[in-house]
Each structure stands twice: as structure tokens, then as C-alpha cells.
Amino acid sequence: MILSGKEIQNQVIDRNIVIRPFDPRRVNPNSYNLALHNELLVYEAGELDMKKPNPTKRLTIPEEGLLLEPGKLYLGRTKEFTHTDKFVPMLEGRSSVGRLGVSIHVTAGFGDIGFAGYWTLEIHCIHPVWIYPDVEICQIYYHTILGDYDRYSSGKYQNNTGIQPSLLYRDFEKEAEK
């Protein structure tokens, strides 16, 4: 079951959901709008390798905006830190953003119970489009879970303090150690 916006707000008050900073004006009927931080990462190489760290370059989104190029992946992050040990967090782009041809995640809209951190956004666009810092770019919503479960414990992205490029290469390193 998906939590209503009012229930999300109640769970924030009860501390079962953490959204920092929290603004009650961003509560929707069944979600909460998250904002875009003013930094992005872009991969520097034209070719990426899953088995290796891929170098990135940091961009700052100025107040006057930044023009995104089609066919390029931009890694951004939410301004909000989120955490819950009780619900399954999910992330989706806002429809107003999607109607401009901007996607905010490629495949990573599904969160795990216990994840604590900023959400890394995998932003790409179909047309050139201007983006701005602090824009409400996506929405988080929460599902209840049925049955016993284990909390997220990977540590790969847990308690991050910024944008996270792919750390998939660590999985290959772990496999090689076995």
C-alpha cells in the first residue's frame, strides 16, 4: 500500500520517516516533492567500464540555469536527506519535468528500507533543456512492506554526503576476493 501525503507528514512527525529539510508545502496527495541540489557530476570518458572507477567532473548549476544536452548523462542529487527503517521509499520524476523530456532516473527509482542519504539522480533529456538549482524535480513516495525483512546494509551508497557515481566496480572486486 502507498502512504497518503497526510500519512507521510504524520510519519515525519513520528520520526518513522526522515526528510531533511522538510517543508509541509511540498506534500502531495500521495508523495513529497524533492528538490535538485546545485551540483552535477558528468563522466569524463566517452566510454565507461563497469569493472573500474570512472572519472567524473563536477559542474555547478548557476542561479541563471544550466542547459542540459541530449544524449548525455548527468548525475545530480536531491537537496533532501531521507531515511526510513519502516517503509519502502520510491522515487519518480514530476510529470511537469517529464513533459519537458527530462528523466530523473534511468533505473534507480526503487529504494530499500534502511537507506539513509541523498538520492542520486540519473538525469538525461530528449531535447536541450534549461535546469535550475532548487527546482522541485522529483517526488518520493512510500510503500508499506509485508513480512519479515532485512534493512539495507550494503554500505556502498549508505549515508552518502553527495552525488554518487556508479560503484559497481566494488562488486567485481568483492567477487575477485572470493
JSON list of C-alpha atoms in Angstrom, two decimals:
[
{"chain": "A", "resi": 1, "resn": "MET", "atom": "CA", "xyz": [0.00, 0.00, 0.00]},
{"chain": "A", "resi": 2, "resn": "ILE", "atom": "CA", "xyz": [1.19, 3.55, -0.75]},
{"chain": "A", "resi": 3, "resn": "LEU", "atom": "CA", "xyz": [1.15, 6.11, 2.05]},
{"chain": "A", "resi": 4, "resn": "SER", "atom": "CA", "xyz": [-1.00, 9.19, 1.55]},
{"chain": "A", "resi": 5, "resn": "GLY", "atom": "CA", "xyz": [0.62, 12.61, 1.71]},
{"chain": "A", "resi": 6, "resn": "LYS", "atom": "CA", "xyz": [-1.02, 13.20, 5.08]},
{"chain": "A", "resi": 7, "resn": "GLU", "atom": "CA", "xyz": [0.38, 9.89, 6.35]},
{"chain": "A", "resi": 8, "resn": "ILE", "atom": "CA", "xyz": [3.86, 10.79, 5.07]},
{"chain": "A", "resi": 9, "resn": "GLN", "atom": "CA", "xyz": [3.61, 14.01, 7.07]},
{"chain": "A", "resi": 10, "resn": "ASN", "atom": "CA", "xyz": [2.42, 12.09, 10.16]},
{"chain": "A", "resi": 11, "resn": "GLN", "atom": "CA", "xyz": [5.30, 9.62, 9.82]},
{"chain": "A", "resi": 12, "resn": "VAL", "atom": "CA", "xyz": [7.78, 12.52, 9.55]},
{"chain": "A", "resi": 13, "resn": "ILE", "atom": "CA", "xyz": [6.33, 13.95, 12.78]},
{"chain": "A", "resi": 14, "resn": "ASP", "atom": "CA", "xyz": [6.55, 10.49, 14.42]},
{"chain": "A", "resi": 15, "resn": "ARG", "atom": "CA", "xyz": [10.15, 10.16, 13.11]},
{"chain": "A", "resi": 16, "resn": "ASN", "atom": "CA", "xyz": [9.46, 6.93, 11.19]},
{"chain": "A", "resi": 17, "resn": "ILE", "atom": "CA", "xyz": [10.35, 8.87, 8.02]},
{"chain": "A", "resi": 18, "resn": "VAL", "atom": "CA", "xyz": [13.17, 11.42, 7.89]},
{"chain": "A", "resi": 19, "resn": "ILE", "atom": "CA", "xyz": [13.12, 14.12, 5.21]},
{"chain": "A", "resi": 20, "resn": "ARG", "atom": "CA", "xyz": [15.58, 16.94, 5.95]},
{"chain": "A", "resi": 21, "resn": "PRO", "atom": "CA", "xyz": [14.79, 19.70, 5.31]},
{"chain": "A", "resi": 22, "resn": "PHE", "atom": "CA", "xyz": [11.04, 19.12, 5.38]},
{"chain": "A", "resi": 23, "resn": "ASP", "atom": "CA", "xyz": [8.54, 21.66, 4.03]},
{"chain": "A", "resi": 24, "resn": "PRO", "atom": "CA", "xyz": [4.83, 20.82, 4.51]},
{"chain": "A", "resi": 25, "resn": "ARG", "atom": "CA", "xyz": [4.02, 22.81, 1.34]},
{"chain": "A", "resi": 26, "resn": "ARG", "atom": "CA", "xyz": [5.73, 20.07, -0.71]},
{"chain": "A", "resi": 27, "resn": "VAL", "atom": "CA", "xyz": [3.36, 17.34, 0.47]},
{"chain": "A", "resi": 28, "resn": "ASN", "atom": "CA", "xyz": [1.20, 15.96, -2.36]},
{"chain": "A", "resi": 29, "resn": "PRO", "atom": "CA", "xyz": [-1.83, 13.64, -2.12]},
{"chain": "A", "resi": 30, "resn": "ASN", "atom": "CA", "xyz": [0.46, 10.56, -2.02]},
{"chain": "A", "resi": 31, "resn": "SER", "atom": "CA", "xyz": [4.05, 11.83, -2.30]},
{"chain": "A", "resi": 32, "resn": "TYR", "atom": "CA", "xyz": [6.50, 14.56, -1.31]},
{"chain": "A", "resi": 33, "resn": "ASN", "atom": "CA", "xyz": [8.44, 16.76, -3.78]},
{"chain": "A", "resi": 34, "resn": "LEU", "atom": "CA", "xyz": [12.24, 16.73, -3.52]},
{"chain": "A", "resi": 35, "resn": "ALA", "atom": "CA", "xyz": [14.47, 19.49, -4.90]},
{"chain": "A", "resi": 36, "resn": "LEU", "atom": "CA", "xyz": [17.57, 19.43, -7.09]},
{"chain": "A", "resi": 37, "resn": "HIS", "atom": "CA", "xyz": [20.89, 20.38, -5.46]},
{"chain": "A", "resi": 38, "resn": "ASN", "atom": "CA", "xyz": [23.09, 22.84, -7.36]},
{"chain": "A", "resi": 39, "resn": "GLU", "atom": "CA", "xyz": [25.80, 20.34, -8.30]},
{"chain": "A", "resi": 40, "resn": "LEU", "atom": "CA", "xyz": [26.07, 17.71, -11.03]},
{"chain": "A", "resi": 41, "resn": "LEU", "atom": "CA", "xyz": [28.64, 15.13, -11.99]},
{"chain": "A", "resi": 42, "resn": "VAL", "atom": "CA", "xyz": [29.36, 14.08, -15.57]},
{"chain": "A", "resi": 43, "resn": "TYR", "atom": "CA", "xyz": [31.58, 11.21, -16.61]},
{"chain": "A", "resi": 44, "resn": "GLU", "atom": "CA", "xyz": [34.74, 12.43, -18.31]},
{"chain": "A", "resi": 45, "resn": "ALA", "atom": "CA", "xyz": [35.38, 9.39, -20.52]},
{"chain": "A", "resi": 46, "resn": "GLY", "atom": "CA", "xyz": [33.39, 8.72, -23.66]},
{"chain": "A", "resi": 47, "resn": "GLU", "atom": "CA", "xyz": [33.43, 5.04, -22.77]},
{"chain": "A", "resi": 48, "resn": "LEU", "atom": "CA", "xyz": [32.59, 3.69, -19.31]},
{"chain": "A", "resi": 49, "resn": "ASP", "atom": "CA", "xyz": [33.80, 0.45, -17.72]},
{"chain": "A", "resi": 50, "resn": "MET", "atom": "CA", "xyz": [31.71, -1.38, -15.09]},
{"chain": "A", "resi": 51, "resn": "LYS", "atom": "CA", "xyz": [34.80, -3.01, -13.59]},
{"chain": "A", "resi": 52, "resn": "LYS", "atom": "CA", "xyz": [36.66, 0.26, -12.91]},
{"chain": "A", "resi": 53, "resn": "PRO", "atom": "CA", "xyz": [36.02, 3.60, -11.23]},
{"chain": "A", "resi": 54, "resn": "ASN", "atom": "CA", "xyz": [35.07, 6.07, -13.96]},
{"chain": "A", "resi": 55, "resn": "PRO", "atom": "CA", "xyz": [36.42, 9.62, -13.53]},
{"chain": "A", "resi": 56, "resn": "THR", "atom": "CA", "xyz": [33.86, 12.40, -13.20]},
{"chain": "A", "resi": 57, "resn": "LYS", "atom": "CA", "xyz": [33.85, 16.17, -13.44]},
{"chain": "A", "resi": 58, "resn": "ARG", "atom": "CA", "xyz": [31.79, 18.39, -11.13]},
{"chain": "A", "resi": 59, "resn": "LEU", "atom": "CA", "xyz": [29.50, 21.08, -12.57]},
{"chain": "A", "resi": 60, "resn": "THR", "atom": "CA", "xyz": [27.70, 23.80, -10.64]},
{"chain": "A", "resi": 61, "resn": "ILE", "atom": "CA", "xyz": [24.21, 24.78, -11.73]},
{"chain": "A", "resi": 62, "resn": "PRO", "atom": "CA", "xyz": [24.21, 28.59, -11.55]},
{"chain": "A", "resi": 63, "resn": "GLU", "atom": "CA", "xyz": [21.13, 30.51, -10.45]},
{"chain": "A", "resi": 64, "resn": "GLU", "atom": "CA", "xyz": [20.58, 31.52, -14.09]},
{"chain": "A", "resi": 65, "resn": "GLY", "atom": "CA", "xyz": [20.39, 27.83, -15.02]},
{"chain": "A", "resi": 66, "resn": "LEU", "atom": "CA", "xyz": [22.34, 25.24, -16.97]},
{"chain": "A", "resi": 67, "resn": "LEU", "atom": "CA", "xyz": [21.48, 23.90, -20.41]},
{"chain": "A", "resi": 68, "resn": "LEU", "atom": "CA", "xyz": [21.40, 20.09, -20.47]},
{"chain": "A", "resi": 69, "resn": "GLU", "atom": "CA", "xyz": [22.48, 18.36, -23.67]},
{"chain": "A", "resi": 70, "resn": "PRO", "atom": "CA", "xyz": [20.57, 15.39, -25.10]},
{"chain": "A", "resi": 71, "resn": "GLY", "atom": "CA", "xyz": [22.43, 12.09, -25.10]},
{"chain": "A", "resi": 72, "resn": "LYS", "atom": "CA", "xyz": [24.48, 12.98, -22.03]},
{"chain": "A", "resi": 73, "resn": "LEU", "atom": "CA", "xyz": [24.09, 11.54, -18.53]},
{"chain": "A", "resi": 74, "resn": "TYR", "atom": "CA", "xyz": [24.16, 13.98, -15.63]},
{"chain": "A", "resi": 75, "resn": "LEU", "atom": "CA", "xyz": [24.33, 12.72, -12.07]},
{"chain": "A", "resi": 76, "resn": "GLY", "atom": "CA", "xyz": [22.61, 15.03, -9.63]},
{"chain": "A", "resi": 77, "resn": "ARG", "atom": "CA", "xyz": [21.26, 14.70, -6.14]},
{"chain": "A", "resi": 78, "resn": "THR", "atom": "CA", "xyz": [18.38, 15.77, -4.02]},
{"chain": "A", "resi": 79, "resn": "LYS", "atom": "CA", "xyz": [18.82, 18.61, -1.55]},
{"chain": "A", "resi": 80, "resn": "GLU", "atom": "CA", "xyz": [16.97, 16.47, 0.98]},
{"chain": "A", "resi": 81, "resn": "PHE", "atom": "CA", "xyz": [18.45, 13.69, 3.10]},
{"chain": "A", "resi": 82, "resn": "THR", "atom": "CA", "xyz": [15.95, 10.87, 3.59]},
{"chain": "A", "resi": 83, "resn": "HIS", "atom": "CA", "xyz": [15.79, 7.78, 5.80]},
{"chain": "A", "resi": 84, "resn": "THR", "atom": "CA", "xyz": [13.25, 5.23, 6.94]},
{"chain": "A", "resi": 85, "resn": "ASP", "atom": "CA", "xyz": [13.52, 1.87, 8.66]},
{"chain": "A", "resi": 86, "resn": "LYS", "atom": "CA", "xyz": [9.82, 1.15, 8.25]},
{"chain": "A", "resi": 87, "resn": "PHE", "atom": "CA", "xyz": [8.75, 1.86, 4.66]},
{"chain": "A", "resi": 88, "resn": "VAL", "atom": "CA", "xyz": [9.97, 1.19, 1.10]},
{"chain": "A", "resi": 89, "resn": "PRO", "atom": "CA", "xyz": [10.94, 4.54, -0.48]},
{"chain": "A", "resi": 90, "resn": "MET", "atom": "CA", "xyz": [10.36, 5.06, -4.20]},
{"chain": "A", "resi": 91, "resn": "LEU", "atom": "CA", "xyz": [11.38, 7.96, -6.41]},
{"chain": "A", "resi": 92, "resn": "GLU", "atom": "CA", "xyz": [9.76, 9.26, -9.59]},
{"chain": "A", "resi": 93, "resn": "GLY", "atom": "CA", "xyz": [10.18, 12.36, -11.70]},
{"chain": "A", "resi": 94, "resn": "ARG", "atom": "CA", "xyz": [7.49, 15.00, -11.53]},
{"chain": "A", "resi": 95, "resn": "SER", "atom": "CA", "xyz": [5.17, 14.94, -14.53]},
{"chain": "A", "resi": 96, "resn": "SER", "atom": "CA", "xyz": [5.86, 18.64, -15.25]},
{"chain": "A", "resi": 97, "resn": "VAL", "atom": "CA", "xyz": [9.56, 17.80, -15.58]},
{"chain": "A", "resi": 98, "resn": "GLY", "atom": "CA", "xyz": [8.87, 14.70, -17.67]},
{"chain": "A", "resi": 99, "resn": "ARG", "atom": "CA", "xyz": [6.73, 16.75, -20.05]},
{"chain": "A", "resi": 100, "resn": "LEU", "atom": "CA", "xyz": [9.88, 18.72, -20.88]},
{"chain": "A", "resi": 101, "resn": "GLY", "atom": "CA", "xyz": [11.59, 15.47, -21.89]},
{"chain": "A", "resi": 102, "resn": "VAL", "atom": "CA", "xyz": [13.69, 15.20, -18.72]},
{"chain": "A", "resi": 103, "resn": "SER", "atom": "CA", "xyz": [14.09, 11.87, -16.93]},
{"chain": "A", "resi": 104, "resn": "ILE", "atom": "CA", "xyz": [15.46, 11.87, -13.39]},
{"chain": "A", "resi": 105, "resn": "HIS", "atom": "CA", "xyz": [16.35, 8.21, -13.11]},
{"chain": "A", "resi": 106, "resn": "VAL", "atom": "CA", "xyz": [17.41, 5.54, -15.55]},
{"chain": "A", "resi": 107, "resn": "THR", "atom": "CA", "xyz": [16.67, 2.50, -13.37]},
{"chain": "A", "resi": 108, "resn": "ALA", "atom": "CA", "xyz": [17.27, 3.58, -9.78]},
{"chain": "A", "resi": 109, "resn": "GLY", "atom": "CA", "xyz": [13.87, 4.74, -8.56]},
{"chain": "A", "resi": 110, "resn": "PHE", "atom": "CA", "xyz": [13.48, 1.88, -6.13]},
{"chain": "A", "resi": 111, "resn": "GLY", "atom": "CA", "xyz": [14.88, 2.31, -2.62]},
{"chain": "A", "resi": 112, "resn": "ASP", "atom": "CA", "xyz": [15.48, -0.12, 0.20]},
{"chain": "A", "resi": 113, "resn": "ILE", "atom": "CA", "xyz": [14.20, 0.01, 3.76]},
{"chain": "A", "resi": 114, "resn": "GLY", "atom": "CA", "xyz": [17.02, 1.39, 5.86]},
{"chain": "A", "resi": 115, "resn": "PHE", "atom": "CA", "xyz": [18.65, 3.50, 3.13]},
{"chain": "A", "resi": 116, "resn": "ALA", "atom": "CA", "xyz": [19.85, 6.79, 4.59]},
{"chain": "A", "resi": 117, "resn": "GLY", "atom": "CA", "xyz": [21.26, 9.51, 2.36]},
{"chain": "A", "resi": 118, "resn": "TYR", "atom": "CA", "xyz": [20.71, 11.83, -0.54]},
{"chain": "A", "resi": 119, "resn": "TRP", "atom": "CA", "xyz": [19.18, 10.35, -3.68]},
{"chain": "A", "resi": 120, "resn": "THR", "atom": "CA", "xyz": [21.49, 10.36, -6.67]},
{"chain": "A", "resi": 121, "resn": "LEU", "atom": "CA", "xyz": [19.52, 11.31, -9.78]},
{"chain": "A", "resi": 122, "resn": "GLU", "atom": "CA", "xyz": [20.44, 9.93, -13.21]},
{"chain": "A", "resi": 123, "resn": "ILE", "atom": "CA", "xyz": [19.30, 12.86, -15.32]},
{"chain": "A", "resi": 124, "resn": "HIS", "atom": "CA", "xyz": [19.06, 12.85, -19.08]},
{"chain": "A", "resi": 125, "resn": "CYS", "atom": "CA", "xyz": [16.93, 14.73, -21.59]},
{"chain": "A", "resi": 126, "resn": "ILE", "atom": "CA", "xyz": [15.44, 14.28, -25.03]},
{"chain": "A", "resi": 127, "resn": "HIS", "atom": "CA", "xyz": [15.68, 17.97, -26.07]},
{"chain": "A", "resi": 128, "resn": "PRO", "atom": "CA", "xyz": [18.09, 20.62, -24.85]},
{"chain": "A", "resi": 129, "resn": "VAL", "atom": "CA", "xyz": [16.51, 21.98, -21.68]},
{"chain": "A", "resi": 130, "resn": "TRP", "atom": "CA", "xyz": [17.44, 24.51, -19.01]},
{"chain": "A", "resi": 131, "resn": "ILE", "atom": "CA", "xyz": [17.51, 23.32, -15.40]},
{"chain": "A", "resi": 132, "resn": "TYR", "atom": "CA", "xyz": [17.85, 25.35, -12.22]},
{"chain": "A", "resi": 133, "resn": "PRO", "atom": "CA", "xyz": [19.03, 24.69, -8.68]},
{"chain": "A", "resi": 134, "resn": "ASP", "atom": "CA", "xyz": [16.33, 24.14, -6.05]},
{"chain": "A", "resi": 135, "resn": "VAL", "atom": "CA", "xyz": [13.68, 23.15, -8.61]},
{"chain": "A", "resi": 136, "resn": "GLU", "atom": "CA", "xyz": [11.27, 20.51, -7.27]},
{"chain": "A", "resi": 137, "resn": "ILE", "atom": "CA", "xyz": [12.43, 17.87, -9.71]},
{"chain": "A", "resi": 138, "resn": "CYS", "atom": "CA", "xyz": [11.10, 14.59, -8.34]},
{"chain": "A", "resi": 139, "resn": "GLN", "atom": "CA", "xyz": [8.78, 13.05, -5.78]},
{"chain": "A", "resi": 140, "resn": "ILE", "atom": "CA", "xyz": [9.32, 10.42, -3.14]},
{"chain": "A", "resi": 141, "resn": "TYR", "atom": "CA", "xyz": [6.57, 8.07, -2.07]},
{"chain": "A", "resi": 142, "resn": "TYR", "atom": "CA", "xyz": [6.46, 5.21, 0.39]},
{"chain": "A", "resi": 143, "resn": "HIS", "atom": "CA", "xyz": [5.09, 1.68, 0.35]},
{"chain": "A", "resi": 144, "resn": "THR", "atom": "CA", "xyz": [4.33, -0.49, 3.33]},
{"chain": "A", "resi": 145, "resn": "ILE", "atom": "CA", "xyz": [6.01, -3.90, 3.39]},
{"chain": "A", "resi": 146, "resn": "LEU", "atom": "CA", "xyz": [4.51, -7.24, 4.32]},
{"chain": "A", "resi": 147, "resn": "GLY", "atom": "CA", "xyz": [6.50, -9.94, 6.09]},
{"chain": "A", "resi": 148, "resn": "ASP", "atom": "CA", "xyz": [9.90, -10.10, 7.72]},
{"chain": "A", "resi": 149, "resn": "TYR", "atom": "CA", "xyz": [12.63, -8.07, 6.05]},
{"chain": "A", "resi": 150, "resn": "ASP", "atom": "CA", "xyz": [16.26, -7.11, 6.39]},
{"chain": "A", "resi": 151, "resn": "ARG", "atom": "CA", "xyz": [17.29, -3.46, 6.39]},
{"chain": "A", "resi": 152, "resn": "TYR", "atom": "CA", "xyz": [19.55, -2.12, 3.65]},
{"chain": "A", "resi": 153, "resn": "SER", "atom": "CA", "xyz": [23.10, -2.84, 4.73]},
{"chain": "A", "resi": 154, "resn": "SER", "atom": "CA", "xyz": [25.21, -2.75, 1.57]},
{"chain": "A", "resi": 155, "resn": "GLY", "atom": "CA", "xyz": [27.11, 0.31, 2.70]},
{"chain": "A", "resi": 156, "resn": "LYS", "atom": "CA", "xyz": [28.02, 1.09, -0.91]},
{"chain": "A", "resi": 157, "resn": "TYR", "atom": "CA", "xyz": [25.78, 4.14, -1.03]},
{"chain": "A", "resi": 158, "resn": "GLN", "atom": "CA", "xyz": [24.63, 4.34, 2.60]},
{"chain": "A", "resi": 159, "resn": "ASN", "atom": "CA", "xyz": [24.95, 7.67, 4.47]},
{"chain": "A", "resi": 160, "resn": "ASN", "atom": "CA", "xyz": [26.36, 9.39, 1.41]},
{"chain": "A", "resi": 161, "resn": "THR", "atom": "CA", "xyz": [27.09, 13.09, 1.61]},
{"chain": "A", "resi": 162, "resn": "GLY", "atom": "CA", "xyz": [26.86, 13.92, -2.07]},
{"chain": "A", "resi": 163, "resn": "ILE", "atom": "CA", "xyz": [26.38, 12.66, -5.59]},
{"chain": "A", "resi": 164, "resn": "GLN", "atom": "CA", "xyz": [27.39, 9.03, -6.00]},
{"chain": "A", "resi": 165, "resn": "PRO", "atom": "CA", "xyz": [28.79, 7.80, -9.32]},
{"chain": "A", "resi": 166, "resn": "SER", "atom": "CA", "xyz": [28.45, 4.10, -10.02]},
{"chain": "A", "resi": 167, "resn": "LEU", "atom": "CA", "xyz": [30.31, 1.94, -7.51]},
{"chain": "A", "resi": 168, "resn": "LEU", "atom": "CA", "xyz": [29.51, -1.27, -9.39]},
{"chain": "A", "resi": 169, "resn": "TYR", "atom": "CA", "xyz": [33.23, -1.96, -9.72]},
{"chain": "A", "resi": 170, "resn": "ARG", "atom": "CA", "xyz": [33.25, -2.80, -5.99]},
{"chain": "A", "resi": 171, "resn": "ASP", "atom": "CA", "xyz": [31.02, -5.81, -6.71]},
{"chain": "A", "resi": 172, "resn": "PHE", "atom": "CA", "xyz": [33.65, -7.11, -9.15]},
{"chain": "A", "resi": 173, "resn": "GLU", "atom": "CA", "xyz": [36.37, -6.52, -6.51]},
{"chain": "A", "resi": 174, "resn": "LYS", "atom": "CA", "xyz": [34.36, -8.50, -3.92]},
{"chain": "A", "resi": 175, "resn": "GLU", "atom": "CA", "xyz": [33.84, -11.33, -6.39]},
{"chain": "A", "resi": 176, "resn": "ALA", "atom": "CA", "xyz": [37.57, -11.42, -7.19]},
{"chain": "A", "resi": 177, "resn": "GLU", "atom": "CA", "xyz": [38.38, -11.64, -3.45]},
{"chain": "A", "resi": 178, "resn": "LYS", "atom": "CA", "xyz": [36.27, -14.82, -3.17]}
]
